[in-house]
XYZ file of C-alpha atoms in Angstrom:
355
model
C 28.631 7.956 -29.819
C 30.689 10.271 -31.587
C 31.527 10.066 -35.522
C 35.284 10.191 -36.967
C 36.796 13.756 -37.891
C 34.589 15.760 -40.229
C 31.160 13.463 -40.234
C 28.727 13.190 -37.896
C 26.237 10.966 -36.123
C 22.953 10.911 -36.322
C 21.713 14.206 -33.988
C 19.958 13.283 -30.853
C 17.360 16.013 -29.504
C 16.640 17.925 -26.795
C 14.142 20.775 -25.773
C 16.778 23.048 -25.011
C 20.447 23.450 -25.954
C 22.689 26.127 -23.867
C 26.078 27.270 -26.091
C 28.417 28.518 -22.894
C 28.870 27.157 -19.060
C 29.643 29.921 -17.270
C 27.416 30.696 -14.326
C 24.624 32.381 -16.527
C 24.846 29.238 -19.125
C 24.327 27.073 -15.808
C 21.349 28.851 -14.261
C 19.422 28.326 -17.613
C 20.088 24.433 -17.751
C 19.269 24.412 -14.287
C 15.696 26.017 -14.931
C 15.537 24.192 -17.655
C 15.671 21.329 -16.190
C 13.672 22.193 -13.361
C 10.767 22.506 -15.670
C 10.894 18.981 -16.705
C 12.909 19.827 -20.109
C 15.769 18.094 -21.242
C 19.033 20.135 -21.838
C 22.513 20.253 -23.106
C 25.190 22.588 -22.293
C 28.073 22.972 -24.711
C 31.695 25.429 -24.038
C 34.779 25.323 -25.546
C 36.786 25.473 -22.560
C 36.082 23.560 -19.287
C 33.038 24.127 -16.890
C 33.309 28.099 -16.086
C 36.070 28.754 -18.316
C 35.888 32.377 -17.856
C 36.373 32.549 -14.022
C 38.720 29.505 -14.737
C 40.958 32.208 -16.766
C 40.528 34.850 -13.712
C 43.855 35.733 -11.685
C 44.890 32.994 -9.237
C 44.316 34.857 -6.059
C 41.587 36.882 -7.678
C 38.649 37.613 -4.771
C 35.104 38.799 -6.156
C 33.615 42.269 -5.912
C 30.076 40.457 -5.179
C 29.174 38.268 -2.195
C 28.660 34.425 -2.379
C 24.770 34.876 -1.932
C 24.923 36.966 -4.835
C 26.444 34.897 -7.234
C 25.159 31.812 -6.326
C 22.926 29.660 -9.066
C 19.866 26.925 -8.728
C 18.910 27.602 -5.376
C 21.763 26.162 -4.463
C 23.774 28.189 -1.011
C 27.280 29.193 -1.780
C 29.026 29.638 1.872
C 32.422 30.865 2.165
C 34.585 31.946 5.314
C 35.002 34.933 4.307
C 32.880 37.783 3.165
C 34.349 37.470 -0.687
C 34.318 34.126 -2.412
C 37.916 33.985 -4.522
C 38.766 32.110 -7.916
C 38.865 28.566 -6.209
C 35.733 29.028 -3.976
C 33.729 29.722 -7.427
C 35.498 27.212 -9.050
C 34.032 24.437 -6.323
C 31.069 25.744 -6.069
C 29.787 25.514 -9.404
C 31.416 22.420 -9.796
C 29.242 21.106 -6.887
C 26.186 22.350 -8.429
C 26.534 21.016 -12.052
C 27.339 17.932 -10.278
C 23.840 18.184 -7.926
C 21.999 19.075 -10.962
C 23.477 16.452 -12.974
C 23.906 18.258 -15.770
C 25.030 17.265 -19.266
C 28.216 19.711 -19.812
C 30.147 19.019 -23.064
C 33.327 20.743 -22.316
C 35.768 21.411 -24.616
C 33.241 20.975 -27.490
C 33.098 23.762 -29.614
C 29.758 25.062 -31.555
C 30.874 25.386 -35.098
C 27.526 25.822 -36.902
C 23.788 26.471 -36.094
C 20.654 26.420 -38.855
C 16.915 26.329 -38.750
C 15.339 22.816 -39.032
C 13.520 22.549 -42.263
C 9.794 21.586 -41.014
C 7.979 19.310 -44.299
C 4.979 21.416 -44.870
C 2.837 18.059 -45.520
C 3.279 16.115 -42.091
C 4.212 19.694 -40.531
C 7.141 17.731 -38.282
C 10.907 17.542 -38.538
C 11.677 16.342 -42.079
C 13.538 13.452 -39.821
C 12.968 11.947 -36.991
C 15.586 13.238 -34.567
C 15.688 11.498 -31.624
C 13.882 10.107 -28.172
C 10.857 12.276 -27.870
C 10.792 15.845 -25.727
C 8.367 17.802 -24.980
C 8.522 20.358 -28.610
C 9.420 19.482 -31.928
C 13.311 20.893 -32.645
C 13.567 23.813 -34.435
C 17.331 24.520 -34.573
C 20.244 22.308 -35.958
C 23.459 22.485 -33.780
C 26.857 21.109 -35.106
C 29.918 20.714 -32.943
C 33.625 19.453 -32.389
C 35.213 18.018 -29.612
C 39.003 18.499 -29.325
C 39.496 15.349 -30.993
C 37.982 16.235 -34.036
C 34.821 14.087 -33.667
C 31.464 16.340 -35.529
C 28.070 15.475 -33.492
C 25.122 17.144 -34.013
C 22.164 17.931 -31.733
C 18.635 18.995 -32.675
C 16.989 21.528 -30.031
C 13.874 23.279 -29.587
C 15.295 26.147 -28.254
C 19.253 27.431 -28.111
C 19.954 30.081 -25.206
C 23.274 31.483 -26.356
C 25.506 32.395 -23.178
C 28.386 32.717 -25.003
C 29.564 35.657 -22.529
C 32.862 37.847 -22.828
C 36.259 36.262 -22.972
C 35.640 34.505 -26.290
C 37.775 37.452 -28.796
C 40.212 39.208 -27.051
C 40.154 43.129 -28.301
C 43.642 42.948 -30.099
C 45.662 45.765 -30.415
C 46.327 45.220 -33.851
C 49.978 45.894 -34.055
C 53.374 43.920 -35.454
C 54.287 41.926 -32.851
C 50.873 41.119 -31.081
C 51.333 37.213 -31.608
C 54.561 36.833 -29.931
C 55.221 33.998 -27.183
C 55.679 35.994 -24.265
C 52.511 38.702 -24.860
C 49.032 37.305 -23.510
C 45.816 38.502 -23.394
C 45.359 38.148 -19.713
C 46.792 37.221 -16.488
C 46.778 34.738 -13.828
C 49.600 35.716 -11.315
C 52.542 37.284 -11.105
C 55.494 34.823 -9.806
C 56.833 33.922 -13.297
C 57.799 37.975 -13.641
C 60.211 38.081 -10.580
C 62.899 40.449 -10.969
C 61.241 40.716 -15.016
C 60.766 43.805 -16.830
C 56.793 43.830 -17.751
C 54.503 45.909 -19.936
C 50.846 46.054 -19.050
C 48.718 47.518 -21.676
C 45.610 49.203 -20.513
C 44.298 51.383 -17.374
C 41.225 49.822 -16.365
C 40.827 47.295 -13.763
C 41.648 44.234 -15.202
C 45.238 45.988 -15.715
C 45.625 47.917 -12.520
C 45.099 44.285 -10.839
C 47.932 42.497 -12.956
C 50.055 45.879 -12.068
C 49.871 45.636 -7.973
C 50.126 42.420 -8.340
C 53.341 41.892 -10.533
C 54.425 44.406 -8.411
C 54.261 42.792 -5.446
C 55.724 39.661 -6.818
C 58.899 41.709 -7.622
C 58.820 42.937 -10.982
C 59.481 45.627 -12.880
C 56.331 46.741 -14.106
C 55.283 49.763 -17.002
C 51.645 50.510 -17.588
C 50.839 51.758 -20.849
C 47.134 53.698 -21.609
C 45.934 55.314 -24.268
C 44.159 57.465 -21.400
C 45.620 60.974 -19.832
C 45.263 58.598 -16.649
C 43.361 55.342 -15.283
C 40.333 54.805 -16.066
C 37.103 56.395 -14.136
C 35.942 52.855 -13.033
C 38.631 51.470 -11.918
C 37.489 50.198 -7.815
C 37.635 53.075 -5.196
C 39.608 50.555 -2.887
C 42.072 50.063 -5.243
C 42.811 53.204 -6.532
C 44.406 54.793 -3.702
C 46.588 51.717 -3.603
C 47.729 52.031 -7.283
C 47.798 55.873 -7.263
C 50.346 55.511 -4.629
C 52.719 53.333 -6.484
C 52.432 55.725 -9.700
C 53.244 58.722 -7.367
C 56.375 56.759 -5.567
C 57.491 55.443 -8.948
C 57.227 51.552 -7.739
C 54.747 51.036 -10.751
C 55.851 52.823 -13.580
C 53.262 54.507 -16.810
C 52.863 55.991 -19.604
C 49.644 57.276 -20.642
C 48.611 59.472 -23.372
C 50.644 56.626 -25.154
C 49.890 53.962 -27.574
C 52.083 50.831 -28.410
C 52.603 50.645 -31.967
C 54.790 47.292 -32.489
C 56.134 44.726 -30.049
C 59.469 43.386 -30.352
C 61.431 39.960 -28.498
C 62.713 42.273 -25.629
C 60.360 45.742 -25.810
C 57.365 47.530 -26.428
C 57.615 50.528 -28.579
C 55.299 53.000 -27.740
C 54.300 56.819 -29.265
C 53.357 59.758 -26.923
C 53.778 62.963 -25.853
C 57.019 62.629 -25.946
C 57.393 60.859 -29.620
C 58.367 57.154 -29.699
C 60.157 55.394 -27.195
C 61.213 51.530 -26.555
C 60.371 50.590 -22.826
C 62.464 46.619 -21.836
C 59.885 44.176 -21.865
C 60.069 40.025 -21.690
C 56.758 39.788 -20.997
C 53.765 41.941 -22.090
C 49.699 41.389 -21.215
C 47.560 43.557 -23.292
C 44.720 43.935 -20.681
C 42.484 45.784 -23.619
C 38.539 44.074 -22.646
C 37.218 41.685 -24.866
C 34.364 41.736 -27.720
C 31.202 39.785 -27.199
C 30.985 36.165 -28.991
C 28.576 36.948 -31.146
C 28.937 34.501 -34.130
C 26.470 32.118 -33.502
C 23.992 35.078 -33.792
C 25.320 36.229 -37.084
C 25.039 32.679 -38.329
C 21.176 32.719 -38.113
C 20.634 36.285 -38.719
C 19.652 37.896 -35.441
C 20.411 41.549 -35.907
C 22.930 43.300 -33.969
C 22.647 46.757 -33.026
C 25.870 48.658 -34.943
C 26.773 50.899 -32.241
C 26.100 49.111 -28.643
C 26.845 45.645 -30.392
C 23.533 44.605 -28.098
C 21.782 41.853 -29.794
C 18.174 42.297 -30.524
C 16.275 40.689 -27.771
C 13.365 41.276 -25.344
C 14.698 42.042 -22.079
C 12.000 40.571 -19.888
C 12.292 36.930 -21.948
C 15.656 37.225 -23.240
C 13.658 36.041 -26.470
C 15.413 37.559 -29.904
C 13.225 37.866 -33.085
C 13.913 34.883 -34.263
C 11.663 32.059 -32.633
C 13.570 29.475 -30.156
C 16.932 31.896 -29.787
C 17.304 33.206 -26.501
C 20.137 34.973 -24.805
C 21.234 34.778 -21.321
C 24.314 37.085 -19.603
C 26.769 39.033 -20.625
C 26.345 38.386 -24.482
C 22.914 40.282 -23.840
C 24.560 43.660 -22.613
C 26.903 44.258 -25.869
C 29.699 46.268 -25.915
C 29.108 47.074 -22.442
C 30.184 44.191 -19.956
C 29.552 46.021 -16.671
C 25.710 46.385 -17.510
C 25.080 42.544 -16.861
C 27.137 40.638 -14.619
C 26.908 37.152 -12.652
C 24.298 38.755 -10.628
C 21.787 40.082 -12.802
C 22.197 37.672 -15.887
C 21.753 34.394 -13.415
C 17.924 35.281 -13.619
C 17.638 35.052 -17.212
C 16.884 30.925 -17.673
C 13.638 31.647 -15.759
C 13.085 34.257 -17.600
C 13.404 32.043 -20.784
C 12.079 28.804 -19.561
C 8.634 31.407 -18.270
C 8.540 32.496 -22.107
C 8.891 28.516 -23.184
C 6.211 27.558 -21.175
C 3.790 30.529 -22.036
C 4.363 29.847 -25.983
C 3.684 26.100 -25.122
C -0.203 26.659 -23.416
């Protein structure tokens, strides 16, 4: 049951709680549960938000073997999986796993359970029994407004990297018609468009657009693309810079952002370049707040969490990380591939500490 807006029922408990159902979120229920533990998975958004929020026709660098999760064989036509073939696919396997997904539940608080030194237990009685006492207090909100809390003995935060958009900061920013990513390109037909940024993310939107017929401006703060941006794309976007198809502007910076255009300073001073719609494909910053809550320390200049990287354990007993939140400010050091093996990693650790 859930209790009215602002109070909440009595917490159930679990052995593990995961905060974020991406793939990486997933995999650790799945061990989890593999192990005989009980777990919940909580996200704000719906079950793999973040490849939910991908482009439409977006196909994945990485092969279906590689990003599969649970054991579970993810076989495709086609030596790519897109958007939609992810999308089923872990679909299929939270549904084979059965797992408990709370979607569009956000985590608003988490605290340490106070233990009463005299019985050395929970100073409540939490729930059915599991298999360790709970150690951490969750609180969350549905979308309704309905507060439920849930007592766990451990919390893997897999909060990954589409949580806080990096915001340009600028007058303007919160307009209607500027987003902080991009799904396809129909709606821009015949549209003058602004795409802020020159890594991958914003060379996709730009061939795209482009090839949906609109009149497209990339803006970078760069003397040219980015380094990283995919060698079998680049000769493909070089080409429409150098025919003038896909138009740019780097060594520039937009400073505001106004109903009908972007003004930007560079070389050349301040200009205003026609825009009705504008997506600011700057990166994101890792979701870290859940980790500043309970005071695990966060490394100033990679933003990497403290944590051990063979248990995914962080200083603080019972708070593990698993994917992308574990690499920082660097997203391309952990990515569906790497990060899936970090619930057996943390469910190994569990298990260890529980001998």
């Amino acid at each position: 049951m859930s209790a009215s807006a602002g109070q909440a029922d009595a917490p159930v408990q679990v052995d593990v709680a995961v905060v974020g159902a991406g793939p990486c979120g997933l995999a650790a229920a799945i061990a989890a549960r593999r192990a005989g533990m009980s777990a919940l998975v909580y996200d704000r958004g719906c079950l793999v938000n973040g490849i939910a929020s991908y482009p439409t026709y977006m196909s994945f660098f990485s092969t279906a073997e590689r990003i599969g999760i649970g054991g579970v064989p993810f076989i495709v036509a086609t030596d790519k999986p897109t958007r939609r073939d992810a999308l089923a696919y872990y679909r299929g396997v939270a549904e084979l796993y059965d797992l408990d997904v709370r979607q569009y539940e956000r985590v608003e608080s988490l605290r340490a359970v106070r233990v009463d030194p005299r019985a050395g237990r929970p100073e409540a009685v939490l729930g059915a029994p599991v298999a360790r006492p709970a150690r951490w207090l969750m609180r969350s909100e549905t979308r309704t407004g309905a507060v439920r809390d849930v007592a766990a003995h451990a919390v893997v935060v897999a909060t990954g990297y589409f949580g806080r958009p990096n915001r340009l900061g600028v007058p303007g920013e919160s307009l209607p018609h500027v987003q902080h990513g991009y799904l396809e390109g129909h709606s821009a037909w015949r549209e003058p468009v602004v795409i802020v940024g020159g890594a991958n993310s914003a060379v996709d939107a730009a061939l795209d657009m482009y090839r949906a017929g609109a009149r497209v401006t990339m803006v970078h703060f760069g003397e040219g693309l980015d380094s990283n941006v995919k060698p079998w794309v680049r000769p493909d976007i070089e080409a429409r810079l150098r025919e003038g198809s896909i138009a740019a502007r780097f060594g520039s910076r937009v400073v505001s952002i106004e109903p009908d255009a972007v003004v930007v300073e560079g070389p050349d001073g301040t200009s205003r370049i026609s825009a009705t719609q504008v997506y600011t494909m700057t990166g994101y910053l890792p979701e870290t707040g859940l980790l500043e809550q309970v005071g695990v320390p966060i490394d100033e200049a990679s933003g990497i969490p403290a944590h051990d990287p063979l248990t995914m354990a962080t200083p603080l007993p019972g708070i593990y990380l698993a994917g992308v939140i574990a690499s920082g400010n660097q997203a391309n050091r952990i990515f569906i591939e790497n990060g899936r093996d970090h619930g057996d990693a943390i469910v190994a650790h569990l298990q260890s500490s529980w001998r």
